[in-house]
């Protein structure tokens, strides 16, 4: 018999357990983890450095990084957000640092610092960690008012409070659905774009600032019925993002692409991850202003070749590939380039269209959109509105964020408020007694 069983030995589960044990030392707490190890996602986060949270200290700013959960998390972030998380770790001997882009990491640059902190605190506070304890069933006792029964492979355990922090676990979602919760169908949220295109094929590792648009699938006008070929029409983009874009062996990644994948999780899934994007590799220029720059360069650098003269801030190898893609020969001088030729280069630089054929998981940091319907959660306590004494924390609910420490922040906040609510119930019972 446990007072509290926490399903899931990840970030949210440990954070909840430590908060509970700290605020109410008499509680018997068990973390049930299905795998052989705990805190696996913490270990790989941020390239093994653990991107703990993000330096968005104003809750109103913080919620803007959540495609799903923005409205619901505003109140919770007023109770527990970035500064509170930093204090949690730093008072437990893990100094943190804020990097230039706002991401927050341990000073050690090693996720093991976070893992060791959790394990040491759990041991010190008497939290039991049970590995290889896959949960086969969860059943409410008296609609949850009398507690919960958690069944593993070999036996069952009763508890008064159940905190579900299992992340993207389809089996747990199925069980919660069977208990009356509505589960929003999960789809991938953070992923990179698979693109097979000669313009980027040979230059993996190149990174540059760019403006990216996801185009409607019917990008060519369907209502043009003249005898000539259809003309492309400028339609409103489905999604847009500006930021660093990274060329990879399989296509495009980087913050701008990941932002599109998060905000576009549902529409891109509906398109079966087959769509077109338009990239402006020089976002400080429009097509017109870039053409004007080229006319100036044509006068000033008349005798130089276009291939070797790069008048814009762009990686050399990308410039070379786009010049060649424009059909410009290696020895063509600026003076000899017609307006039509220059316009072709402008198009490659500011309206470079790629066809995306599929997606790839962003490293090991797999995130989904979907989970327990937000309408069925009390966001003051993270308790279920459907069943008593059932709490949620982390990605098990339909909240997800862009990359940068925001998904962890959701986990920390939910875990904290669930723990706080359980402690408040215990204190009220003590007062009654």
Short mmCIF file of C-alpha atoms in Angstrom, two decimals:
data_model
loop_
_atom_site.label_atom_id
_atom_site.label_comp_id
_atom_site.label_asym_id
_atom_site.label_seq_id
_atom_site.Cartn_x
_atom_site.Cartn_y
_atom_site.Cartn_z
CA UNK A 1 0.00 0.00 0.00
CA UNK A 2 1.34 3.38 -1.04
CA UNK A 3 -0.05 6.79 -0.30
CA UNK A 4 1.00 7.93 -3.79
CA UNK A 5 1.94 5.88 -6.85
CA UNK A 6 3.59 7.77 -9.68
CA UNK A 7 3.29 6.04 -13.03
CA UNK A 8 6.42 6.85 -15.03
CA UNK A 9 10.04 7.35 -14.02
CA UNK A 10 10.75 10.38 -16.16
CA UNK A 11 11.21 14.08 -15.53
CA UNK A 12 7.64 14.77 -14.40
CA UNK A 13 7.47 11.67 -12.22
CA UNK A 14 10.64 12.43 -10.28
CA UNK A 15 9.83 16.12 -9.92
CA UNK A 16 6.41 15.25 -8.47
CA UNK A 17 7.84 12.63 -6.11
CA UNK A 18 10.51 14.97 -4.73
CA UNK A 19 8.03 17.82 -4.26
CA UNK A 20 5.63 15.48 -2.45
CA UNK A 21 8.27 13.99 -0.18
CA UNK A 22 9.72 17.40 0.60
CA UNK A 23 6.40 19.03 1.47
CA UNK A 24 4.91 16.01 3.26
CA UNK A 25 7.71 13.73 4.54
CA UNK A 26 5.31 11.15 5.98
CA UNK A 27 3.93 10.06 2.59
CA UNK A 28 4.77 6.64 1.19
CA UNK A 29 5.66 7.24 -2.48
CA UNK A 30 6.50 4.77 -5.22
CA UNK A 31 7.66 5.52 -8.78
CA UNK A 32 6.66 2.70 -11.15
CA UNK A 33 8.86 2.64 -14.27
CA UNK A 34 8.25 0.13 -17.06
CA UNK A 35 11.86 0.20 -18.34
CA UNK A 36 15.19 -0.95 -16.99
CA UNK A 37 16.33 2.62 -16.42
CA UNK A 38 14.73 5.87 -15.36
CA UNK A 39 15.01 9.42 -16.72
CA UNK A 40 15.91 8.28 -20.24
CA UNK A 41 14.56 11.40 -21.94
CA UNK A 42 16.41 13.64 -19.50
CA UNK A 43 19.62 11.88 -20.46
CA UNK A 44 19.36 12.61 -24.19
CA UNK A 45 17.79 16.07 -23.96
CA UNK A 46 19.75 18.93 -25.47
CA UNK A 47 22.30 16.62 -27.06
CA UNK A 48 23.09 15.02 -23.71
CA UNK A 49 23.35 18.36 -21.88
CA UNK A 50 19.70 18.50 -20.71
CA UNK A 51 17.88 21.64 -21.75
CA UNK A 52 16.17 22.09 -18.37
CA UNK A 53 13.91 25.04 -19.25
CA UNK A 54 13.94 28.36 -21.09
CA UNK A 55 14.62 31.93 -19.94
CA UNK A 56 11.07 33.14 -20.59
CA UNK A 57 10.36 34.42 -17.08
CA UNK A 58 7.08 36.14 -17.90
CA UNK A 59 4.23 33.58 -18.05
CA UNK A 60 2.57 35.56 -20.85
CA UNK A 61 5.72 35.15 -22.96
CA UNK A 62 6.26 31.56 -21.88
CA UNK A 63 2.87 30.28 -23.06
CA UNK A 64 3.51 31.57 -26.59
CA UNK A 65 5.80 28.59 -27.19
CA UNK A 66 3.02 26.00 -26.81
CA UNK A 67 1.00 25.11 -29.93
CA UNK A 68 -1.32 23.11 -27.67
CA UNK A 69 -1.88 24.20 -24.05
CA UNK A 70 -1.20 27.91 -24.42
CA UNK A 71 -4.44 29.05 -22.77
CA UNK A 72 -4.49 26.34 -20.11
CA UNK A 73 -0.90 26.83 -18.94
CA UNK A 74 -1.06 30.57 -18.29
CA UNK A 75 -2.47 30.17 -14.78
CA UNK A 76 -0.14 27.29 -13.82
CA UNK A 77 2.90 29.24 -15.00
CA UNK A 78 1.96 32.03 -12.61
CA UNK A 79 2.31 29.44 -9.83
CA UNK A 80 5.44 27.63 -10.98
CA UNK A 81 7.63 28.57 -13.93
CA UNK A 82 11.21 29.12 -15.07
CA UNK A 83 12.53 30.90 -11.98
CA UNK A 84 11.08 28.27 -9.66
CA UNK A 85 12.65 25.46 -11.64
CA UNK A 86 16.04 27.18 -11.56
CA UNK A 87 15.74 27.57 -7.80
CA UNK A 88 14.77 23.89 -7.42
CA UNK A 89 17.97 22.66 -9.04
CA UNK A 90 20.36 25.31 -7.78
CA UNK A 91 19.34 24.84 -4.14
CA UNK A 92 20.04 21.13 -4.63
CA UNK A 93 23.57 21.69 -5.84
CA UNK A 94 23.04 21.89 -9.62
CA UNK A 95 24.08 25.36 -10.88
CA UNK A 96 22.44 26.37 -14.15
CA UNK A 97 23.37 28.77 -16.94
CA UNK A 98 21.36 30.72 -19.49
CA UNK A 99 22.73 30.52 -23.03
CA UNK A 100 22.50 33.26 -25.63
CA UNK A 101 19.38 31.78 -27.25
CA UNK A 102 17.56 31.55 -23.90
CA UNK A 103 17.99 27.83 -23.32
CA UNK A 104 18.96 26.85 -19.78
CA UNK A 105 21.43 24.04 -19.07
CA UNK A 106 23.39 22.76 -16.07
CA UNK A 107 26.78 24.46 -15.85
CA UNK A 108 28.32 21.00 -16.18
CA UNK A 109 26.86 20.66 -19.71
CA UNK A 110 26.01 17.12 -18.71
CA UNK A 111 22.50 15.72 -18.24
CA UNK A 112 23.90 13.32 -15.66
CA UNK A 113 23.98 16.27 -13.22
CA UNK A 114 20.18 16.44 -13.40
CA UNK A 115 19.79 12.67 -13.18
CA UNK A 116 22.11 12.41 -10.17
CA UNK A 117 20.20 15.22 -8.46
CA UNK A 118 16.90 13.39 -8.89
CA UNK A 119 18.25 10.00 -7.80
CA UNK A 120 20.04 11.39 -4.75
CA UNK A 121 17.02 13.40 -3.65
CA UNK A 122 14.68 10.45 -4.13
CA UNK A 123 16.92 8.23 -2.05
CA UNK A 124 17.38 10.85 0.66
CA UNK A 125 13.62 11.40 0.90
CA UNK A 126 12.74 7.70 0.93
CA UNK A 127 10.99 7.56 -2.45
CA UNK A 128 10.89 3.99 -3.76
CA UNK A 129 11.91 3.50 -7.40
CA UNK A 130 10.59 0.30 -8.95
CA UNK A 131 12.07 -0.49 -12.37
CA UNK A 132 10.65 -3.06 -14.81
CA UNK A 133 7.24 -2.36 -13.29
CA UNK A 134 5.09 -1.99 -16.38
CA UNK A 135 1.55 -1.06 -15.41
CA UNK A 136 -0.98 -3.46 -16.91
CA UNK A 137 -4.13 -1.88 -15.47
CA UNK A 138 -5.29 1.05 -13.37
CA UNK A 139 -8.65 0.84 -11.65
CA UNK A 140 -10.42 3.42 -9.51
CA UNK A 141 -11.76 2.38 -6.10
CA UNK A 142 -15.09 4.07 -5.56
CA UNK A 143 -14.66 6.28 -8.65
CA UNK A 144 -11.25 7.18 -7.28
CA UNK A 145 -12.62 8.63 -4.06
CA UNK A 146 -11.40 5.57 -2.16
CA UNK A 147 -8.11 5.44 -4.03
CA UNK A 148 -6.64 3.46 -6.89
CA UNK A 149 -5.50 -0.06 -7.70
CA UNK A 150 -2.45 -0.38 -9.94
CA UNK A 151 -1.80 -3.80 -11.45
CA UNK A 152 1.65 -4.86 -12.69
CA UNK A 153 2.72 -8.16 -14.21
CA UNK A 154 2.83 -10.07 -10.96
CA UNK A 155 0.64 -8.27 -8.42
CA UNK A 156 -1.47 -5.23 -7.66
CA UNK A 157 -0.87 -2.24 -5.41
CA UNK A 158 -3.37 0.09 -3.81
CA UNK A 159 -2.78 3.80 -3.30
CA UNK A 160 -4.77 6.84 -2.28
CA UNK A 161 -3.47 9.06 -5.08
CA UNK A 162 -2.29 8.20 -8.58
CA UNK A 163 -0.09 10.54 -10.63
CA UNK A 164 0.17 9.55 -14.29
CA UNK A 165 3.43 10.83 -15.80
CA UNK A 166 3.96 8.23 -18.49
CA UNK A 167 4.59 10.54 -21.45
CA UNK A 168 3.52 9.28 -24.86
CA UNK A 169 2.51 5.79 -23.77
CA UNK A 170 -0.28 4.36 -25.98
CA UNK A 171 -1.14 1.58 -23.49
CA UNK A 172 -1.70 4.04 -20.67
CA UNK A 173 -3.75 6.29 -22.95
CA UNK A 174 -5.86 3.25 -23.87
CA UNK A 175 -6.47 2.49 -20.19
CA UNK A 176 -7.38 6.10 -19.43
CA UNK A 177 -9.75 6.06 -22.39
CA UNK A 178 -11.41 2.97 -20.97
CA UNK A 179 -11.97 4.82 -17.70
CA UNK A 180 -13.90 7.60 -19.39
CA UNK A 181 -11.22 10.08 -20.43
CA UNK A 182 -11.17 11.36 -24.00
CA UNK A 183 -7.76 10.88 -25.60
CA UNK A 184 -6.84 13.25 -28.42
CA UNK A 185 -5.20 11.08 -31.07
CA UNK A 186 -1.43 11.57 -30.85
CA UNK A 187 0.62 12.69 -33.84
CA UNK A 188 4.35 13.59 -34.02
CA UNK A 189 5.14 17.17 -33.09
CA UNK A 190 8.92 17.77 -33.32
CA UNK A 191 10.40 16.42 -36.54
CA UNK A 192 12.63 17.38 -39.45
CA UNK A 193 11.71 17.52 -43.14
CA UNK A 194 12.93 14.84 -45.57
CA UNK A 195 13.94 16.47 -48.85
CA UNK A 196 15.82 14.89 -51.74
CA UNK A 197 17.11 17.84 -53.77
CA UNK A 198 20.44 18.43 -55.52
CA UNK A 199 20.56 22.01 -54.24
CA UNK A 200 21.16 20.81 -50.67
CA UNK A 201 22.20 17.18 -51.15
CA UNK A 202 25.95 17.81 -51.08
CA UNK A 203 26.12 20.36 -48.25
CA UNK A 204 24.98 18.74 -44.95
CA UNK A 205 26.03 20.74 -41.93
CA UNK A 206 25.37 24.14 -43.50
CA UNK A 207 23.29 26.42 -41.26
CA UNK A 208 21.89 29.85 -42.05
CA UNK A 209 19.07 32.21 -41.13
CA UNK A 210 16.04 31.76 -43.39
CA UNK A 211 12.33 32.44 -43.73
CA UNK A 212 10.31 29.28 -44.46
CA UNK A 213 6.72 28.91 -45.63
CA UNK A 214 4.66 25.73 -45.85
CA UNK A 215 2.60 25.99 -49.04
CA UNK A 216 -0.88 24.62 -49.68
CA UNK A 217 -0.79 21.35 -51.59
CA UNK A 218 -2.71 22.93 -54.47
CA UNK A 219 0.10 25.44 -54.97
CA UNK A 220 -0.53 25.61 -58.72
CA UNK A 221 -3.72 27.40 -59.63
CA UNK A 222 -6.52 24.98 -60.42
CA UNK A 223 -8.84 27.66 -61.78
CA UNK A 224 -6.63 28.74 -64.69
CA UNK A 225 -8.14 27.31 -67.87
CA UNK A 226 -6.28 29.19 -70.58
CA UNK A 227 -4.55 27.16 -73.27
CA UNK A 228 -1.10 28.08 -71.95
CA UNK A 229 0.51 26.27 -69.03
CA UNK A 230 -0.71 27.10 -65.54
CA UNK A 231 1.12 29.83 -63.71
CA UNK A 232 2.11 29.54 -60.08
CA UNK A 233 0.01 31.80 -57.90
CA UNK A 234 1.08 33.27 -54.58
CA UNK A 235 -1.27 31.78 -52.03
CA UNK A 236 -1.30 32.31 -48.32
CA UNK A 237 1.15 29.95 -46.65
CA UNK A 238 -0.26 27.40 -44.22
CA UNK A 239 2.58 28.13 -41.78
CA UNK A 240 5.59 30.42 -41.64
CA UNK A 241 8.70 30.60 -39.47
CA UNK A 242 11.98 32.47 -39.46
CA UNK A 243 15.18 31.30 -37.80
CA UNK A 244 18.24 29.13 -38.31
CA UNK A 245 17.79 26.35 -40.89
CA UNK A 246 20.18 23.40 -40.90
CA UNK A 247 20.91 21.30 -43.98
CA UNK A 248 21.17 17.61 -43.03
CA UNK A 249 21.87 14.37 -44.86
CA UNK A 250 18.13 13.76 -45.15
CA UNK A 251 16.82 17.28 -45.76
CA UNK A 252 16.25 20.32 -43.56
CA UNK A 253 16.21 20.78 -39.80
CA UNK A 254 17.07 23.54 -37.33
CA UNK A 255 14.90 25.79 -35.12
CA UNK A 256 12.79 27.25 -37.95
CA UNK A 257 11.88 23.79 -39.31
CA UNK A 258 11.19 22.39 -35.84
CA UNK A 259 8.94 25.35 -35.08
CA UNK A 260 6.96 24.60 -38.25
CA UNK A 261 6.71 20.92 -37.28
CA UNK A 262 5.35 21.78 -33.83
CA UNK A 263 2.81 24.39 -34.89
CA UNK A 264 1.93 22.34 -37.96
CA UNK A 265 1.72 18.94 -36.24
CA UNK A 266 -1.93 18.40 -37.15
CA UNK A 267 -2.12 19.90 -40.69
CA UNK A 268 1.17 18.28 -41.74
CA UNK A 269 -0.04 14.92 -40.45
CA UNK A 270 -3.21 15.43 -42.49
CA UNK A 271 -1.01 16.00 -45.56
CA UNK A 272 0.77 12.70 -44.81
CA UNK A 273 4.00 14.73 -44.57
CA UNK A 274 4.02 15.37 -48.32
CA UNK A 275 3.96 19.08 -49.14
CA UNK A 276 6.01 21.97 -50.50
CA UNK A 277 7.94 24.64 -48.68
CA UNK A 278 9.26 27.95 -49.96
CA UNK A 279 12.53 29.20 -48.46
CA UNK A 280 13.91 32.72 -48.51
CA UNK A 281 17.59 32.11 -47.81
CA UNK A 282 18.19 35.85 -47.36
CA UNK A 283 15.22 36.96 -45.25
CA UNK A 284 16.55 40.50 -44.94
CA UNK A 285 15.73 40.92 -48.65
CA UNK A 286 12.54 40.78 -50.69
CA UNK A 287 12.73 39.68 -54.31
CA UNK A 288 12.62 43.32 -55.42
CA UNK A 289 15.28 44.60 -53.01
CA UNK A 290 17.61 41.71 -53.83
CA UNK A 291 17.24 42.36 -57.55
CA UNK A 292 18.13 46.00 -56.88
CA UNK A 293 21.25 44.88 -55.00
CA UNK A 294 22.29 42.67 -57.94
CA UNK A 295 21.97 45.60 -60.35
CA UNK A 296 24.32 47.57 -58.13
CA UNK A 297 26.76 44.66 -57.92
CA UNK A 298 26.59 44.38 -61.73
CA UNK A 299 27.96 47.92 -61.98
CA UNK A 300 30.52 47.69 -59.17
CA UNK A 301 31.83 44.15 -59.74
CA UNK A 302 31.30 44.00 -63.50
CA UNK A 303 34.40 41.93 -64.36
CA UNK A 304 34.01 39.37 -61.57
CA UNK A 305 32.15 36.09 -61.98
CA UNK A 306 28.82 35.64 -60.22
CA UNK A 307 29.89 32.27 -58.83
CA UNK A 308 32.89 33.68 -56.97
CA UNK A 309 31.34 36.99 -55.90
CA UNK A 310 28.88 36.53 -53.06
CA UNK A 311 27.19 39.85 -52.18
CA UNK A 312 24.83 38.38 -49.54
CA UNK A 313 25.41 36.80 -46.14
CA UNK A 314 25.09 33.15 -47.11
CA UNK A 315 27.32 30.09 -46.64
CA UNK A 316 29.64 29.78 -49.65
CA UNK A 317 28.62 26.24 -50.60
CA UNK A 318 24.92 27.10 -50.51
CA UNK A 319 25.55 30.18 -52.70
CA UNK A 320 27.47 28.00 -55.18
CA UNK A 321 24.66 25.44 -55.39
CA UNK A 322 21.95 28.07 -55.85
CA UNK A 323 23.96 29.89 -58.53
CA UNK A 324 24.35 26.62 -60.43
CA UNK A 325 20.66 25.80 -59.91
CA UNK A 326 19.86 29.11 -61.60
CA UNK A 327 21.58 27.85 -64.74
CA UNK A 328 24.45 30.32 -64.41
CA UNK A 329 27.74 29.08 -65.86
CA UNK A 330 30.86 29.14 -63.70
CA UNK A 331 32.53 31.84 -65.86
CA UNK A 332 29.57 34.20 -66.30
CA UNK A 333 30.54 37.71 -65.24
CA UNK A 334 28.14 40.14 -63.57
CA UNK A 335 28.49 42.52 -66.53
CA UNK A 336 27.28 39.84 -68.93
CA UNK A 337 24.27 38.71 -66.89
CA UNK A 338 20.91 39.71 -68.32
CA UNK A 339 18.07 40.88 -66.11
CA UNK A 340 16.36 37.57 -66.76
CA UNK A 341 19.39 35.64 -65.50
CA UNK A 342 19.61 37.80 -62.38
CA UNK A 343 15.90 37.36 -61.78
CA UNK A 344 16.38 33.59 -61.90
CA UNK A 345 19.04 33.83 -59.20
CA UNK A 346 16.81 36.08 -57.12
CA UNK A 347 14.10 33.43 -57.31
CA UNK A 348 16.45 30.70 -56.10
CA UNK A 349 17.52 32.86 -53.17
CA UNK A 350 14.17 34.27 -52.07
CA UNK A 351 11.56 31.80 -53.39
CA UNK A 352 13.36 28.47 -53.32
CA UNK A 353 10.68 25.77 -53.43
CA UNK A 354 11.38 22.25 -52.10
CA UNK A 355 9.16 19.20 -52.01
CA UNK A 356 9.01 17.50 -48.61
CA UNK A 357 8.54 13.74 -48.74
CA UNK A 358 8.24 12.49 -45.19
CA UNK A 359 9.73 13.34 -41.82
CA UNK A 360 12.43 12.19 -39.42
CA UNK A 361 12.38 12.20 -35.62
CA UNK A 362 14.35 15.08 -34.13
CA UNK A 363 17.22 13.17 -32.46
CA UNK A 364 15.91 11.12 -29.52
CA UNK A 365 13.71 13.97 -28.29
CA UNK A 366 10.44 12.54 -29.58
CA UNK A 367 7.44 14.72 -28.77
CA UNK A 368 3.79 14.19 -29.65
CA UNK A 369 0.74 16.37 -29.96
CA UNK A 370 -2.17 14.55 -28.36
CA UNK A 371 -3.08 12.88 -25.10
CA UNK A 372 -5.64 13.46 -22.36
CA UNK A 373 -8.13 16.11 -23.46
CA UNK A 374 -7.36 19.41 -21.74
CA UNK A 375 -11.04 20.06 -21.03
CA UNK A 376 -10.99 17.11 -18.64
CA UNK A 377 -8.22 18.48 -16.40
CA UNK A 378 -8.41 21.01 -13.57
CA UNK A 379 -5.37 23.16 -14.31
CA UNK A 380 -5.22 24.57 -10.80
CA UNK A 381 -4.36 21.10 -9.52
CA UNK A 382 -3.75 18.96 -12.64
CA UNK A 383 -6.37 16.57 -11.25
CA UNK A 384 -8.78 14.72 -13.49
CA UNK A 385 -12.26 16.16 -13.74
CA UNK A 386 -13.54 12.68 -14.57
CA UNK A 387 -12.13 10.65 -11.67
CA UNK A 388 -11.08 11.65 -8.17
CA UNK A 389 -7.49 11.49 -6.89
CA UNK A 390 -6.09 10.99 -10.40
CA UNK A 391 -3.45 13.51 -11.47
CA UNK A 392 -1.48 14.14 -14.65
CA UNK A 393 1.93 15.62 -15.37
CA UNK A 394 3.98 15.99 -18.53
CA UNK A 395 3.32 14.83 -22.03
CA UNK A 396 0.53 12.41 -21.14
CA UNK A 397 -1.82 15.39 -21.59
CA UNK A 398 -2.49 17.18 -24.87
CA UNK A 399 0.25 19.78 -24.39
CA UNK A 400 3.40 20.13 -26.47
CA UNK A 401 5.90 22.84 -27.23
CA UNK A 402 8.62 23.85 -29.61
CA UNK A 403 12.18 22.81 -28.82
CA UNK A 404 14.15 24.85 -26.30
CA UNK A 405 13.27 23.48 -22.84
CA UNK A 406 9.56 24.24 -23.01
CA UNK A 407 8.35 20.63 -22.93
CA UNK A 408 10.30 20.07 -19.72
CA UNK A 409 8.79 23.23 -18.25
CA UNK A 410 5.31 21.82 -18.83
CA UNK A 411 6.42 18.64 -17.02
CA UNK A 412 7.89 20.52 -14.04
CA UNK A 413 4.85 22.78 -13.65
CA UNK A 414 2.26 20.00 -13.86
CA UNK A 415 4.23 17.81 -11.46
CA UNK A 416 4.60 20.66 -8.96
CA UNK A 417 0.91 21.59 -8.95
CA UNK A 418 -0.21 17.95 -8.72
CA UNK A 419 2.10 17.43 -5.74
CA UNK A 420 0.91 20.65 -4.14
CA UNK A 421 -2.72 19.59 -4.54
CA UNK A 422 -2.11 16.16 -2.98
CA UNK A 423 -0.28 17.72 -0.03
CA UNK A 424 -3.18 20.17 0.45
CA UNK A 425 -5.63 17.24 0.57
CA UNK A 426 -3.46 15.48 3.13
CA UNK A 427 -3.25 18.60 5.26
CA UNK A 428 -7.03 19.06 5.17
CA UNK A 429 -7.54 15.43 6.21
CA UNK A 430 -5.14 15.96 9.10
CA UNK A 431 -7.10 19.02 10.18
CA UNK A 432 -10.38 17.08 10.05
CA UNK A 433 -8.81 14.23 11.99
#
